[in-house]
Structure formats: C-alpha cells, structure tokens
PDB file of C-alpha atoms in Angstrom:
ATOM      1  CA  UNK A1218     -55.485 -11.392  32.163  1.00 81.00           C
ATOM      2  CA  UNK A1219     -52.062 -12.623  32.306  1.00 84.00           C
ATOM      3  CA  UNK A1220     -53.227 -14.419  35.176  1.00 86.00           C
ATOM      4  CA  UNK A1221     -55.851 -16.226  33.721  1.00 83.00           C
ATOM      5  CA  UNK A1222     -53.371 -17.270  30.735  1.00 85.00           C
ATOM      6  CA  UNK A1223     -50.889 -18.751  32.916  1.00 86.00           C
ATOM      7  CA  UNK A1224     -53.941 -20.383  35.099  1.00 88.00           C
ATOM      8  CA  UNK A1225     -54.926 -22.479  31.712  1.00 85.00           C
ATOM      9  CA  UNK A1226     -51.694 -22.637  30.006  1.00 86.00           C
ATOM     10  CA  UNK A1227     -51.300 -24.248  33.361  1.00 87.00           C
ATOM     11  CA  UNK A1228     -54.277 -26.414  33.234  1.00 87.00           C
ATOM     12  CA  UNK A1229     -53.504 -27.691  29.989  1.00 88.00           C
ATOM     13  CA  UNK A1230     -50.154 -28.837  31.031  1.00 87.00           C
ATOM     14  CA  UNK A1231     -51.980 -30.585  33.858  1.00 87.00           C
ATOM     15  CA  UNK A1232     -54.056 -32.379  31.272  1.00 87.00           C
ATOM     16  CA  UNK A1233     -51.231 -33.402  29.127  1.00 87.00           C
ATOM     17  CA  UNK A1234     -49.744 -34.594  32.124  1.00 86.00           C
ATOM     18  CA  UNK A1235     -53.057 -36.701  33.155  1.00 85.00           C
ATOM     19  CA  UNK A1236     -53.024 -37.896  29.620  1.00 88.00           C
ATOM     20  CA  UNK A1237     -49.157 -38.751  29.710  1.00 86.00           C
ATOM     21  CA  UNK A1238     -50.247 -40.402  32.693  1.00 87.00           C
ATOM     22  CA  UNK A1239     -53.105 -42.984  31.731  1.00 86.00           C
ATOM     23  CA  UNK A1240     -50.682 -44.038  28.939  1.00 88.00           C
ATOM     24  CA  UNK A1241     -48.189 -45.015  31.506  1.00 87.00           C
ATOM     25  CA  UNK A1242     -50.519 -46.697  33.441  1.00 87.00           C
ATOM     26  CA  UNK A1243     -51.796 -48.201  30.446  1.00 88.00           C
ATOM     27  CA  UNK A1244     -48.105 -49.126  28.847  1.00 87.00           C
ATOM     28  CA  UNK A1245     -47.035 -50.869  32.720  1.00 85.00           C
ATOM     29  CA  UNK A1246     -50.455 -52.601  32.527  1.00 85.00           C
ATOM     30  CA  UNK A1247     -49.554 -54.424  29.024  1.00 86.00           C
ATOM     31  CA  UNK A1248     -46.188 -54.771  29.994  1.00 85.00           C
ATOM     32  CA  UNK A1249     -47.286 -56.620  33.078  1.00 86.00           C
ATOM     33  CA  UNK A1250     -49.659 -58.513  31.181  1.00 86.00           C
ATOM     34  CA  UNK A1251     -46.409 -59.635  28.822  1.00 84.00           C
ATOM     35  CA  UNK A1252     -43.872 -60.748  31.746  1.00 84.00           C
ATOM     36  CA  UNK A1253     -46.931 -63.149  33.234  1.00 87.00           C
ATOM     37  CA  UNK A1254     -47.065 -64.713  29.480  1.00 86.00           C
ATOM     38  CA  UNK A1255     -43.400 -64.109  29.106  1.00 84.00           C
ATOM     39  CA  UNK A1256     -43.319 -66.366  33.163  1.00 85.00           C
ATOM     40  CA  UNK A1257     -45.869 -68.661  31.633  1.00 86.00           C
ATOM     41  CA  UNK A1258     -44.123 -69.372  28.500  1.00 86.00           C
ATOM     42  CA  UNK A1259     -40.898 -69.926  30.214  1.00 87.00           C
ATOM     43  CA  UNK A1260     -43.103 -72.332  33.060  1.00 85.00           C
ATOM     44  CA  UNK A1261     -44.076 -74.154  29.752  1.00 87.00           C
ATOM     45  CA  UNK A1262     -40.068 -74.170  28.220  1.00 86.00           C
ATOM     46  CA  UNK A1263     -38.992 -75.527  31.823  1.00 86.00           C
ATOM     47  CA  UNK A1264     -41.691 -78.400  31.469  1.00 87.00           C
ATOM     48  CA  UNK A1265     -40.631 -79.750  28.104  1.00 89.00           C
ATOM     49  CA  UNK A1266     -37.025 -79.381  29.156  1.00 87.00           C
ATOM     50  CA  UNK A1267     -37.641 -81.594  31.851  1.00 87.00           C
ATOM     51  CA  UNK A1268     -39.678 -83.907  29.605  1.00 88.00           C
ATOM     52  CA  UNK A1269     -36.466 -83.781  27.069  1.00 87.00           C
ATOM     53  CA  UNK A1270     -33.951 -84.375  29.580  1.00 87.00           C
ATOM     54  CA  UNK A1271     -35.931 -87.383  30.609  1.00 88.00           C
ATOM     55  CA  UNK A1272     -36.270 -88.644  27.110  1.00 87.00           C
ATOM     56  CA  UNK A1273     -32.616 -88.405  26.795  1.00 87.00           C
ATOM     57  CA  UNK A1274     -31.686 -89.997  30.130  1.00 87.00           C
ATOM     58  CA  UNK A1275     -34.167 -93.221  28.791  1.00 87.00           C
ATOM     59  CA  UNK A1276     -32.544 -93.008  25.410  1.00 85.00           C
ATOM     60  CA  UNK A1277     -29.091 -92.672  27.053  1.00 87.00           C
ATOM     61  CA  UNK A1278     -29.871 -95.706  29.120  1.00 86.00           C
ATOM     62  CA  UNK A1279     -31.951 -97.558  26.292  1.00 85.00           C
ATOM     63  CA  UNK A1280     -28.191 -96.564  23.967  1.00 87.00           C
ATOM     64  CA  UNK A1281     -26.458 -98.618  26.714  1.00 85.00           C
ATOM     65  CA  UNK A1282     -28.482-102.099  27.364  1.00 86.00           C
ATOM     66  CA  UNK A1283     -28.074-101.725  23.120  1.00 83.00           C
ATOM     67  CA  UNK A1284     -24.044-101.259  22.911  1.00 85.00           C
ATOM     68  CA  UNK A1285     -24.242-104.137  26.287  1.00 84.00           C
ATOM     69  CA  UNK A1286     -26.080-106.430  23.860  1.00 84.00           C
ATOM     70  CA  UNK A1287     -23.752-105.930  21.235  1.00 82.00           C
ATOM     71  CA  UNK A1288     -20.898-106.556  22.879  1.00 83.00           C
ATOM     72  CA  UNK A1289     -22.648-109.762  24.396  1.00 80.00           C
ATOM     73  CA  UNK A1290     -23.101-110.638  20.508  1.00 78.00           C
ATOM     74  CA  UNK A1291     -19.962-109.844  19.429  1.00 79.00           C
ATOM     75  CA  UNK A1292     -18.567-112.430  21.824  1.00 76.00           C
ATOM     76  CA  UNK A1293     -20.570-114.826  21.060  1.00 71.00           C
ATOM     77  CA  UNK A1294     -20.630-114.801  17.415  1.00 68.00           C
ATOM     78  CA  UNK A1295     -16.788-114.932  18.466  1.00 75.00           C
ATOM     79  CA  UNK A1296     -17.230-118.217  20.226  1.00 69.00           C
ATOM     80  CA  UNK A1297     -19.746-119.253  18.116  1.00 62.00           C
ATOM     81  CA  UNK A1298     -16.601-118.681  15.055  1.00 66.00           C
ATOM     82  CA  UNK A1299     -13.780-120.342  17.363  1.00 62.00           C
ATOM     83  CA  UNK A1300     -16.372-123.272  17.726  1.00 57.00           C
ATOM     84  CA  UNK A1301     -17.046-123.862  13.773  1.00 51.00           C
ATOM     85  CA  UNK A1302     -13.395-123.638  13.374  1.00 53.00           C
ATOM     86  CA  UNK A1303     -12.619-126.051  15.682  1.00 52.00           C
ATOM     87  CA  UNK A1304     -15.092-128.748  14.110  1.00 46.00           C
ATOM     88  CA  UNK A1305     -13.802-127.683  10.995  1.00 54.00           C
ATOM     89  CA  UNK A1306      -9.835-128.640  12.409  1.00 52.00           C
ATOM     90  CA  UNK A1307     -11.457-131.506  14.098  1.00 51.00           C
ATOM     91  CA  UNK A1308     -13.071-132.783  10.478  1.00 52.00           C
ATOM     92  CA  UNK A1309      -9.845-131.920   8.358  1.00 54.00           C
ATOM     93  CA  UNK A1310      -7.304-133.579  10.980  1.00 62.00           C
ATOM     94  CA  UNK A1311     -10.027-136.940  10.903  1.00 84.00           C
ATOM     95  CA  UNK A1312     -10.061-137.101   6.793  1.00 90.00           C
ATOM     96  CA  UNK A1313      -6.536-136.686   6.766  1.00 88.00           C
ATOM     97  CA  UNK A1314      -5.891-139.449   9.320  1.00 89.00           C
ATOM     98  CA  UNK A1315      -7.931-141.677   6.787  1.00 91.00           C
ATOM     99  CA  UNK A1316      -5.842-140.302   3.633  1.00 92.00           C
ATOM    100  CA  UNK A1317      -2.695-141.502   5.053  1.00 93.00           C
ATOM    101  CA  UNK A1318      -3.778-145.158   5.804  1.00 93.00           C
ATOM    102  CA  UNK A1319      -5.567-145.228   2.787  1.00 94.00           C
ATOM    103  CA  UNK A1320      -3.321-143.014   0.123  1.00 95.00           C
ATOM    104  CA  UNK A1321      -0.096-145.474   0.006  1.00 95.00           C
ATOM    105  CA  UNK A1322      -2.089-148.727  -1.593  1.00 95.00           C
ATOM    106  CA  UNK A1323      -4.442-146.291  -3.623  1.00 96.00           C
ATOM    107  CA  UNK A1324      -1.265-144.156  -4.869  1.00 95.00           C
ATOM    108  CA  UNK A1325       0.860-147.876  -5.660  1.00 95.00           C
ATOM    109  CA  UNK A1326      -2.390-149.277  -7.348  1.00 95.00           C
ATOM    110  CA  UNK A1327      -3.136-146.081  -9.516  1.00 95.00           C
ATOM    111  CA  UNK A1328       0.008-144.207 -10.120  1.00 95.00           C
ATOM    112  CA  UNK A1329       2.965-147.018  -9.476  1.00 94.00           C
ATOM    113  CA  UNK A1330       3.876-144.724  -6.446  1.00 95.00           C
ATOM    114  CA  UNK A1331       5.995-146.928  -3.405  1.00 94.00           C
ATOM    115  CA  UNK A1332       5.974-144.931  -0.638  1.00 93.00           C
ATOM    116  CA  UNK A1333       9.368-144.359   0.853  1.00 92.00           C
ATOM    117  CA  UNK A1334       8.283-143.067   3.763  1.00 83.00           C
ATOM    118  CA  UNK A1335       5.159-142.642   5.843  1.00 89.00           C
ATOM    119  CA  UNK A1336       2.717-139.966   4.592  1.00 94.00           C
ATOM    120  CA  UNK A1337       2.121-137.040   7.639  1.00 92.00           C
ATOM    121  CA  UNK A1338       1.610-133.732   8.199  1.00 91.00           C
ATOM    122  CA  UNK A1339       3.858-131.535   9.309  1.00 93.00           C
ATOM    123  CA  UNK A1340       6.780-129.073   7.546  1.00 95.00           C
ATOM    124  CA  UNK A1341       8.658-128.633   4.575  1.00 95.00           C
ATOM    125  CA  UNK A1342      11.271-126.167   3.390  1.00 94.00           C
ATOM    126  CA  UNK A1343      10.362-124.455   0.526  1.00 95.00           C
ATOM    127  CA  UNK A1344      12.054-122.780  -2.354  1.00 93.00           C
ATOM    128  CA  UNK A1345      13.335-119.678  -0.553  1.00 93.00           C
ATOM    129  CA  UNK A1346      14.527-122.078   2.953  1.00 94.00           C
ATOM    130  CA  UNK A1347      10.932-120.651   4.591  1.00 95.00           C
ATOM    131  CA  UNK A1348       9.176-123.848   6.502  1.00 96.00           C
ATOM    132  CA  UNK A1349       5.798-124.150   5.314  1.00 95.00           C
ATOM    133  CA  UNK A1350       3.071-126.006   6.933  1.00 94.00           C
ATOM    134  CA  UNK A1351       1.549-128.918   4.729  1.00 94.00           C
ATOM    135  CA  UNK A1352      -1.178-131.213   5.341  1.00 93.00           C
ATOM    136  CA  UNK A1353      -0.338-134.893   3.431  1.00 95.00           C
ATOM    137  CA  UNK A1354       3.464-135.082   2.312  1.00 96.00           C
ATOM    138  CA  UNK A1355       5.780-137.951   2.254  1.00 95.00           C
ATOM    139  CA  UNK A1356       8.256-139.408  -0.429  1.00 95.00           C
ATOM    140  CA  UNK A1357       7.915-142.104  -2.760  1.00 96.00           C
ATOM    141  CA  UNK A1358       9.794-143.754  -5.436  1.00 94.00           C
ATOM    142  CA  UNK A1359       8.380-144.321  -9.188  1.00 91.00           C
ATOM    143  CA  UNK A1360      10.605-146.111 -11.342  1.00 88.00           C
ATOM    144  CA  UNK A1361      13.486-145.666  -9.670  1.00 87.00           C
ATOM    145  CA  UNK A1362      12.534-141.636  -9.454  1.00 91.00           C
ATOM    146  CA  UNK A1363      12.479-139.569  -6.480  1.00 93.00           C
ATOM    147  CA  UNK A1364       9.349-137.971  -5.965  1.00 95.00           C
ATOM    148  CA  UNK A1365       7.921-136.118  -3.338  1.00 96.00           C
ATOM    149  CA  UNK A1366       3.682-136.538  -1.978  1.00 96.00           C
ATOM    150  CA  UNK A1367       2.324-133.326  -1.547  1.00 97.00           C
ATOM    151  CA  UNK A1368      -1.482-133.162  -0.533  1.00 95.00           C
ATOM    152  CA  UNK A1369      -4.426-131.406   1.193  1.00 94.00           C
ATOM    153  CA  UNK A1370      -7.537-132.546   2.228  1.00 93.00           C
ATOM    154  CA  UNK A1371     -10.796-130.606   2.188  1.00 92.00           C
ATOM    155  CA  UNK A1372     -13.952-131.106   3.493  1.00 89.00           C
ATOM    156  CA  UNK A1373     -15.730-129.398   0.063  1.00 90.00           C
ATOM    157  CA  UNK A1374     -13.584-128.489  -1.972  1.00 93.00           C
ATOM    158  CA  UNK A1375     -13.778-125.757  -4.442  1.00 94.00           C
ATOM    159  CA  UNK A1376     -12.162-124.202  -6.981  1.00 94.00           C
ATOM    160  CA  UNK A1377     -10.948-121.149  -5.055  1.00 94.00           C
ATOM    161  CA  UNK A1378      -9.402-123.743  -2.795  1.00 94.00           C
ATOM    162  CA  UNK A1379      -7.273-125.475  -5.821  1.00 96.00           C
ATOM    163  CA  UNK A1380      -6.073-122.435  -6.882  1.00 96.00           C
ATOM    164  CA  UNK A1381      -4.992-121.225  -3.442  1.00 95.00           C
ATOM    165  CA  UNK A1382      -3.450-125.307  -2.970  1.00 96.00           C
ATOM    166  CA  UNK A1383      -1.765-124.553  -6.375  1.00 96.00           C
ATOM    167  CA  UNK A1384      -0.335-120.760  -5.231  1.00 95.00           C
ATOM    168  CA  UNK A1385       0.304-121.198  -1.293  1.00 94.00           C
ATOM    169  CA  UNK A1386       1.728-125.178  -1.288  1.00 94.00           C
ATOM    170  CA  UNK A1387       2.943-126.323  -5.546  1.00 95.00           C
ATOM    171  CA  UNK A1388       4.358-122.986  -6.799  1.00 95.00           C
ATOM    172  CA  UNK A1389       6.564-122.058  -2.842  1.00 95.00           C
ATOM    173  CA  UNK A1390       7.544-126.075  -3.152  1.00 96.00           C
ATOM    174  CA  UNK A1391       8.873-126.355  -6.959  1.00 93.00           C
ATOM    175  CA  UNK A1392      12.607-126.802  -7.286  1.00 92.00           C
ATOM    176  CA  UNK A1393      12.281-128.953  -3.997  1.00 93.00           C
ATOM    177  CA  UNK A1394      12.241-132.358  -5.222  1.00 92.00           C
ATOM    178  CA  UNK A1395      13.012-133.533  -8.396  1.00 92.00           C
ATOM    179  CA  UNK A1396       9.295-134.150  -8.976  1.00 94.00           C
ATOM    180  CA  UNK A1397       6.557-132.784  -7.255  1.00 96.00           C
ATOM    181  CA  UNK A1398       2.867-135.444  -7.024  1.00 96.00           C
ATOM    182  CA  UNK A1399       0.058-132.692  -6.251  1.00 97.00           C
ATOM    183  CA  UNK A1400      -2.949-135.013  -4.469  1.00 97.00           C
ATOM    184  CA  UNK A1401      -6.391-133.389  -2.868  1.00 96.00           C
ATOM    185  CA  UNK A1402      -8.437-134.820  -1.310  1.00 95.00           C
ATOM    186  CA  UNK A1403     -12.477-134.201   0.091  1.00 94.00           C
ATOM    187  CA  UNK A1404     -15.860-135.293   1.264  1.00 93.00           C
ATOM    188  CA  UNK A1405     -17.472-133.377  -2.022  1.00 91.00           C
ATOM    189  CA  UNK A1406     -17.443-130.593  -4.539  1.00 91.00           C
ATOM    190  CA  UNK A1407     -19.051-127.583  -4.027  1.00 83.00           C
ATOM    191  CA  UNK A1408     -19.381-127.912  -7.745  1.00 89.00           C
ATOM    192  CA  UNK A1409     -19.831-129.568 -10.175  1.00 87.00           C
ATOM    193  CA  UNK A1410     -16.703-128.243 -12.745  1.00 92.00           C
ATOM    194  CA  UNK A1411     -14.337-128.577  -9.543  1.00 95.00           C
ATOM    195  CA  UNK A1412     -13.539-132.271 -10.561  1.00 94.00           C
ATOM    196  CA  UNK A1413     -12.559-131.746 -14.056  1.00 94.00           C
ATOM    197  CA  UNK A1414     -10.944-128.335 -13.004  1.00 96.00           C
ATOM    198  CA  UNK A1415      -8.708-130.474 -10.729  1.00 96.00           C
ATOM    199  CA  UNK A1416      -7.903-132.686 -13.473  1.00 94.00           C
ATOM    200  CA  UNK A1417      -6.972-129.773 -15.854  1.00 95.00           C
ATOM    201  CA  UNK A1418      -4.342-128.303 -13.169  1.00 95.00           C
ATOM    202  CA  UNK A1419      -2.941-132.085 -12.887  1.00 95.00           C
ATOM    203  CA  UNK A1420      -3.926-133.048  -9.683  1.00 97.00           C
ATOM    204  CA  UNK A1421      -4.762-136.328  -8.063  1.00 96.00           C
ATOM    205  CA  UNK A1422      -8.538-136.030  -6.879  1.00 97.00           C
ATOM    206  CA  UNK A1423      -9.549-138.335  -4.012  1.00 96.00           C
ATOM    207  CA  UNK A1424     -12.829-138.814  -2.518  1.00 95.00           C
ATOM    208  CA  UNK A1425     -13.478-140.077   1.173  1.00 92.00           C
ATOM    209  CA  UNK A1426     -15.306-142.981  -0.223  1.00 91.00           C
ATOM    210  CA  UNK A1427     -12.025-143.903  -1.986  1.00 91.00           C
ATOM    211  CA  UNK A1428     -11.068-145.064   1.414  1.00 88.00           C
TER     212      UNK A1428
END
C-alpha cells in the first residue's frame, strides 16, 4: 500500500512537472514571438534613423547654401551702400562746387555780404580748439563787420538735417567770429514746412536753381 502511495504521489509530481513543462514551452514560445517583434521594431527604428539622419544631412547642407547666400547678400547690400554713398558724395561735392561760384554775387546782392575770401570747404577750429569739418565757409565783410560764411549743402533737405546743421556746425562754431552767417543750401525739400522752418532758425535758404 505504501507502495502504491508513493507510485502516484509520484505520478502526480510527474504531471505537475509535465504541466510546469508546457507552460515553459509555452512562456519561451511568446517570448520568442516578442524578441522577433522586439528585432522587427528595432529593423523599423534603424530605418527611420537612417531616413532622419538623411533629412538632417539635406537640411544641414540646405542651412549652408542659406548662411552662403546671406553672406553673398550681406556683401552686396554692402557694396550696393558704399555705391549710394558715393553718388551721394559725388552729388553733394558737385552742388557745392556750384554754391561757391554762385554764393559770393547772390550773398553781395541779397545780404550786402563782400566776400573776403574765397568760399571752400575744408576746416575750422571750433569753440573748444577741436577742427571740425565744414562744407561752404569763407569770410566776408558787411559794413565794415567781420563775419564769417558758414554753409552746407543738401541734396533734400529736411528738417532733421537743419537741426543737426544747427547742433553739429552753428552751436561748436559760436564765439568763433564775431558774427556767424548760417547759409543751406539744396536741390528740394523733403517738405513742405522745411522752408519756413529754415527761416524761423535764421538761416539763408538757397535753391540750386538760384544758381
């Protein structure tokens, strides 16, 4: 009898076992079935980071040609600004050349102004012993008084430009001369309040077709 007990206590153990078994089998079978979804999915990962890296590589290389065409435009609008302010020079220097032919006869006709000497361009001391560049200057006599020509010529002339003439030239050049003649001269106005701005401040107002 005791026998026969151990011969199924046995044989139960041996089922267990079998049982134990299958879901081994059964856990190894899923868990193969994972790492060949886990390979796929990583196949897949692989494949888009090799589509990403070459979507970086053309935006890398797409970035580049971009900053090259900036630079390109840089220069040029550069050039482009070295050019304008050239032809600007070139039409200041050619309406100044006309002022000081025409300015002596027009200043002696209108204001009673004899020009001492020839009008230029060139540099004057100012207040504080600083040399300051200045377009028209020259000096003349008016009644026996001393006075001293001091002009700029713009090709449009506005009202920020009077007040900067007034600040950057008049104001560093008072105490100079015993009396200071303030004359502009332009192509046009920007607007139409410039002229009798002008006027207000006491300047002389000149137009190219004064010439």
């Amino acid at each position: 009898e005791e026998l026969a007990e151990a011969q199924a206590r046995t044989e139960k153990r041996l089922e267990e076992l079998a049982q134990a078994q299958v879901r081994t089998e059964k856990r190894v079978s899923e868990l193969e079935l994972a790492l060949r979804d886990l390979a796929v999915a990583q196949s897949r990962t692989e494949e888009r980071m090799g589509r990403l890296e070459a979507a970086m590589a053309n935006l890398a290389a797409a970035q580049s040609q971009t900053e090259k065409r900036l630079k390109k435009l840089i220069t040029d609008h550069e050039e482009t600004r070295k050019q304008l302010g050239g032809l600007s020079a070139a039409v200041g220097f050619s309406l100044e050349d006309r002022a000081f032919k025409a300015l002596p006869e027009l200043l002696k006709k209108d204001y009673g102004l004899e020009i001492v000497d020839r009008l230029k361009r060139g540099y004057l001391r100012d207040k504080k012993g600083v040399m300051l560049e200045v377009n028209i200057f020259g000096r003349a006599r008016k009644n026996g008084q001393e006075v001293l020509i001091v002009g700029e010529a713009k090709s449009q002339l506005t009202r920020k430009e009077v007040d900067r003439f007034l600040r950057k030239k008049l104001s560093r050049l008072e105490g100079t001369a015993p009396e200071l003649f303030p004359v502009l001269v332009t192509y046009m106005i920007r607007t139409p309040d410039v002229e009798d701005y002008v006027q207000r401040k006491g300047i002389v107002l000149y137009y190219s077709f004064d010439f």
